[in-house]
PDB file of C-alpha atoms in Angstrom:
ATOM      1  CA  UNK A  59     -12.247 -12.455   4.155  1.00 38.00           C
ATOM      2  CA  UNK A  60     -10.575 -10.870   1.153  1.00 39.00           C
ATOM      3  CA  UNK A  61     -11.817 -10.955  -2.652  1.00 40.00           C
ATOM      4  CA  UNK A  62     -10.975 -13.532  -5.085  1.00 40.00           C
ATOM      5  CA  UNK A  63      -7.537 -12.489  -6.080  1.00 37.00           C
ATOM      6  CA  UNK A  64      -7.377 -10.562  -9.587  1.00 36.00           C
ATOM      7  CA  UNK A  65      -4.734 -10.011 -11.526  1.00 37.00           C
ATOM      8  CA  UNK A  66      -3.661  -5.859 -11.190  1.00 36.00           C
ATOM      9  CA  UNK A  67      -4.777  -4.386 -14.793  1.00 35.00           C
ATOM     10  CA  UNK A  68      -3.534  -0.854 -15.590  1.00 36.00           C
ATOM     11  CA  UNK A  69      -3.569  -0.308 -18.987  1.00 35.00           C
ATOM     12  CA  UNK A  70      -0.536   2.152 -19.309  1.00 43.00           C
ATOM     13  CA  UNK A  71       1.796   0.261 -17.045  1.00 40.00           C
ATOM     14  CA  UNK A  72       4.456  -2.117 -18.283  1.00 45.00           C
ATOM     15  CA  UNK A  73       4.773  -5.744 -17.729  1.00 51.00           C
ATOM     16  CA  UNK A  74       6.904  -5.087 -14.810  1.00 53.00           C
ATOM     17  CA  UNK A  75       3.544  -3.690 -13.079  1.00 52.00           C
ATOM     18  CA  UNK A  76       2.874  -7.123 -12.978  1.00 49.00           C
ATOM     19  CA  UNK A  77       4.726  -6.893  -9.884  1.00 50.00           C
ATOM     20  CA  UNK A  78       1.336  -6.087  -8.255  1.00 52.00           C
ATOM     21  CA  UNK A  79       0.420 -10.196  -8.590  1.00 41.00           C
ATOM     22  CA  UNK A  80      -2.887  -9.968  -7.153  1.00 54.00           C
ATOM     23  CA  UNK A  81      -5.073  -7.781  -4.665  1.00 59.00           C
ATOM     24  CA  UNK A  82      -8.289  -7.728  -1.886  1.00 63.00           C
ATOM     25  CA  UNK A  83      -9.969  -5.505  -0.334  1.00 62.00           C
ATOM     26  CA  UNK A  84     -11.753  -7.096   3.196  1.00 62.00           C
ATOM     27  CA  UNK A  85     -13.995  -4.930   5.655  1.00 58.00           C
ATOM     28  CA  UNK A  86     -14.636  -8.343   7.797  1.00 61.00           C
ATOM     29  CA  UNK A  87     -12.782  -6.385  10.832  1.00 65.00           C
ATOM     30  CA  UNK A  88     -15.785  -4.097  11.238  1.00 76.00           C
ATOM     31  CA  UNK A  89     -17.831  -2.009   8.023  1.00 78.00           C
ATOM     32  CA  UNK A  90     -15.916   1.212   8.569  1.00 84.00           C
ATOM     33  CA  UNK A  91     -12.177  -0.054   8.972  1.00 87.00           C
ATOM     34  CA  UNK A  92     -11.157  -1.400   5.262  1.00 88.00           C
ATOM     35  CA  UNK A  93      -7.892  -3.543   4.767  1.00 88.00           C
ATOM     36  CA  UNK A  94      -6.424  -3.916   1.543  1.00 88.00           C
ATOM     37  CA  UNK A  95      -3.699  -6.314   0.765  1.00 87.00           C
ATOM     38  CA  UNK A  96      -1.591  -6.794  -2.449  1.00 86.00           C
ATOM     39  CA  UNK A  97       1.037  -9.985  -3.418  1.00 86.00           C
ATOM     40  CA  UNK A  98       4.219  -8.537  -5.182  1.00 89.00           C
ATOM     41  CA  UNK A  99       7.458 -10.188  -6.734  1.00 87.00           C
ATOM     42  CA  UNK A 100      10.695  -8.338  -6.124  1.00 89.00           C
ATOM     43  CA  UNK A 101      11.453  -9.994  -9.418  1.00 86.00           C
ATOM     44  CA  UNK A 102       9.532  -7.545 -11.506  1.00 85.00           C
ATOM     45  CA  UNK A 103       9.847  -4.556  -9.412  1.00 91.00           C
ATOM     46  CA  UNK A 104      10.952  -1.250 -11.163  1.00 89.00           C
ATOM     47  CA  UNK A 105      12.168   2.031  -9.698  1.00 94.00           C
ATOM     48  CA  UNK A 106       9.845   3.424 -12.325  1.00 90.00           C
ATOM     49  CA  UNK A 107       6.421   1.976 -11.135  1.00 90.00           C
ATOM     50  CA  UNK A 108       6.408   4.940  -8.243  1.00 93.00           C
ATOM     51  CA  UNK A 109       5.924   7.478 -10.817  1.00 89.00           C
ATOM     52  CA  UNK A 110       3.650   4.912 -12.933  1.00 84.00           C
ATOM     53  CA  UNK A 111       1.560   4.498  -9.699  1.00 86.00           C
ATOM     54  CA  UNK A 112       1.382   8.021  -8.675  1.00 89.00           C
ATOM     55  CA  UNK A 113       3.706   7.342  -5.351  1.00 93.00           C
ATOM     56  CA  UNK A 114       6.478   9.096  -4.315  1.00 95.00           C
ATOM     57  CA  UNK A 115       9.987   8.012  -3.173  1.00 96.00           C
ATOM     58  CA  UNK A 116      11.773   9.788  -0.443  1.00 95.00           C
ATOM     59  CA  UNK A 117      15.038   9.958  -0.513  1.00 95.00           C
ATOM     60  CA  UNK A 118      15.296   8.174   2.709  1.00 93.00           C
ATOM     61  CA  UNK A 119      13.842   4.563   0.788  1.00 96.00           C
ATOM     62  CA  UNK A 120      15.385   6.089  -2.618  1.00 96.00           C
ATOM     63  CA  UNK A 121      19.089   4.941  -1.330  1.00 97.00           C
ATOM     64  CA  UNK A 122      17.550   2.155   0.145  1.00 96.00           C
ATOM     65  CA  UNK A 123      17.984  -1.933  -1.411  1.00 97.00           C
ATOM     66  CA  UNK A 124      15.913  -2.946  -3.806  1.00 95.00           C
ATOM     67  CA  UNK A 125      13.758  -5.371  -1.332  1.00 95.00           C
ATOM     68  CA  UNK A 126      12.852  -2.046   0.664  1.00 95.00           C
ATOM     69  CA  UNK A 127      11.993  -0.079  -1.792  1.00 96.00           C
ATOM     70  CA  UNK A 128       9.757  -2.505  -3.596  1.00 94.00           C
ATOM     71  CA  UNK A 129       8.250  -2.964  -0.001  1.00 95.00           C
ATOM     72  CA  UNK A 130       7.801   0.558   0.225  1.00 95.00           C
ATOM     73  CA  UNK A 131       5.812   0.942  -2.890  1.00 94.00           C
ATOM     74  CA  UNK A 132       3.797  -2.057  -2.406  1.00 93.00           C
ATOM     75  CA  UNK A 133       2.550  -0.954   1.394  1.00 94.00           C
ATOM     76  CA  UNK A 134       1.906   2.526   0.350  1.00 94.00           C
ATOM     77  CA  UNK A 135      -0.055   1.367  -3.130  1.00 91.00           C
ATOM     78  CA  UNK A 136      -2.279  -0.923  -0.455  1.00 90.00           C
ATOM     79  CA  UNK A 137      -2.514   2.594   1.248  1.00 92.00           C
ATOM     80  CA  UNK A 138      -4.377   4.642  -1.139  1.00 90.00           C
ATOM     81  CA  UNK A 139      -6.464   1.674  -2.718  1.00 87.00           C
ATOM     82  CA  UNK A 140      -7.615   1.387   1.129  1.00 89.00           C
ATOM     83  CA  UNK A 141      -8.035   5.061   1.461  1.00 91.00           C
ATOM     84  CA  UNK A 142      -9.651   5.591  -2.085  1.00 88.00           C
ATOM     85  CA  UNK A 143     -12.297   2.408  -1.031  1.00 85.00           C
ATOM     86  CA  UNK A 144     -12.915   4.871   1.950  1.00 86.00           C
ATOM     87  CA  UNK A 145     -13.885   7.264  -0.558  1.00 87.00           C
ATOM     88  CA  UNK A 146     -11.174   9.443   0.240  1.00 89.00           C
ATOM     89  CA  UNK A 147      -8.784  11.069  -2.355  1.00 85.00           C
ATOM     90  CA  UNK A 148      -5.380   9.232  -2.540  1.00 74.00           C
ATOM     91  CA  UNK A 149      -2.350  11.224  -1.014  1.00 87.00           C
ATOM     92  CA  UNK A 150       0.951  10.901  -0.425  1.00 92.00           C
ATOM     93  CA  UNK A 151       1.441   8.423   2.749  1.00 93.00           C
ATOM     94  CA  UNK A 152       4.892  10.535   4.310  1.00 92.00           C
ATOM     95  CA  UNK A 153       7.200   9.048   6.628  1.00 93.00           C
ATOM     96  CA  UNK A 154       6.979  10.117  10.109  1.00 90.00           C
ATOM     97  CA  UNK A 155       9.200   9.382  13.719  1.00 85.00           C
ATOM     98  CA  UNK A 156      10.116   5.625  13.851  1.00 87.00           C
ATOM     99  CA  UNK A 157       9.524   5.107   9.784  1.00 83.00           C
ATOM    100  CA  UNK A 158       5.526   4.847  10.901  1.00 89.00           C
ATOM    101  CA  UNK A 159       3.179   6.440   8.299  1.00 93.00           C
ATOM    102  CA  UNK A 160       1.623   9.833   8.575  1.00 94.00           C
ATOM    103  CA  UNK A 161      -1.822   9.881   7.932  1.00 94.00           C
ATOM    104  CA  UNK A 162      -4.510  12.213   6.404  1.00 93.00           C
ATOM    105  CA  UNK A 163      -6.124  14.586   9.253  1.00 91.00           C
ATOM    106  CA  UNK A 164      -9.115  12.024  10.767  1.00 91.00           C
ATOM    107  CA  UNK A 165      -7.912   8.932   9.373  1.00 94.00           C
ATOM    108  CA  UNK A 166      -6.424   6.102  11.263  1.00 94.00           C
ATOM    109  CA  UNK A 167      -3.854   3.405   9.844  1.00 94.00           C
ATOM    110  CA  UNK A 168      -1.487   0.832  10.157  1.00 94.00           C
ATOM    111  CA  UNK A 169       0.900  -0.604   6.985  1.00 94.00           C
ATOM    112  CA  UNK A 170       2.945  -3.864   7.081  1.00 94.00           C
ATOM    113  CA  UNK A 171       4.757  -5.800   4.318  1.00 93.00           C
ATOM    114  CA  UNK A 172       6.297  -9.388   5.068  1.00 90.00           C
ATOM    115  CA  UNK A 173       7.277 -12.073   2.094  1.00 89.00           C
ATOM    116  CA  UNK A 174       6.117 -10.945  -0.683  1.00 91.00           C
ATOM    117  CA  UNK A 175       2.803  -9.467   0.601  1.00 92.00           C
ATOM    118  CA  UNK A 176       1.938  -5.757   1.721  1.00 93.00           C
ATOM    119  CA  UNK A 177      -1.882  -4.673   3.223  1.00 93.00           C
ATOM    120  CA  UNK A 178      -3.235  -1.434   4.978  1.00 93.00           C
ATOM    121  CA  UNK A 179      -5.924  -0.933   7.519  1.00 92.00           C
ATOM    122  CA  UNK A 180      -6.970   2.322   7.659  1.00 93.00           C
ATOM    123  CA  UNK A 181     -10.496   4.182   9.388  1.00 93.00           C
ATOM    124  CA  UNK A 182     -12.245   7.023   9.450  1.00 92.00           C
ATOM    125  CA  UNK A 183     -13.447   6.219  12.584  1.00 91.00           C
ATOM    126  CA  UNK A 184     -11.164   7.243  15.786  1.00 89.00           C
ATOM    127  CA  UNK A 185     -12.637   4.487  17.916  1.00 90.00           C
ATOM    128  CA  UNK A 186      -9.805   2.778  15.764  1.00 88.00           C
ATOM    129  CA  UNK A 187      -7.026   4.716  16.443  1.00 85.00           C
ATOM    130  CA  UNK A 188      -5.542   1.470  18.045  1.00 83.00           C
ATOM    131  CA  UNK A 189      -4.596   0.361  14.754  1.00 83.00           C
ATOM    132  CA  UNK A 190      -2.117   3.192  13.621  1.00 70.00           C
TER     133      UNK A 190
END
């Protein structure tokens, strides 16, 4: 199942980056389809932890509640750790048709967020393509 959960430690991220409470990374589906989860409190969520974490906002989410946006960054964060465990260079998950992600050329991926929790399942492999 997932990792021990570990508190998120970027050095040049304010308290409010505590947001991130704790995160796993899990390949127990098969070896080559990696899910990454992360715990967040809308309590400490920031607009400014997108820029902090390298994500951006779309307008779209941008006039969006507070809830959705935090949701937002916290399913799209899961996105790149998952992709950069892939070893795959992190990129900008855009929003496609129906609010579903758009992912990298090859790769294969599904987001969800629900209380307080986000995760990502994403593949290199297109025998997986049932997950996006």
């Amino acid at each position: 199942m997932f990792s021990e959960p570990s508190t998120l430690a970027v050095p040049d991220l304010p308290n409010q980056a505590r947001f991130f409470v704790s995160e796993g990374r899990s390949d127990w589906f098969a070896p080559d389809i990696t899910l990454y989860r992360c715990d967040f409190e809308l309590a400490h969520f920031d607009d400014l932890l997108f820029e902090q974490l390298g994500i951006a906002c779309p307008p779209s989410v941008r006039r969006s509640v507070a809830k959705r946006r935090a949701e937002y960054l916290a399913g799209r964060h899961c996105a790149s750790m998952a992709l950069r465990a892939l070893g795959r260079c992190a990129v900008q998950i855009a929003i496609g048709p129906n609010r579903a992600p758009l992912w990298p050329h090859s790769i294969v991926g599904s987001l969800s967020h629900c209380h307080g929790s986000a995760v990502a399942a994403v593949s290199a492999n297109p025998k997986y393509r049932g997950i996006g």
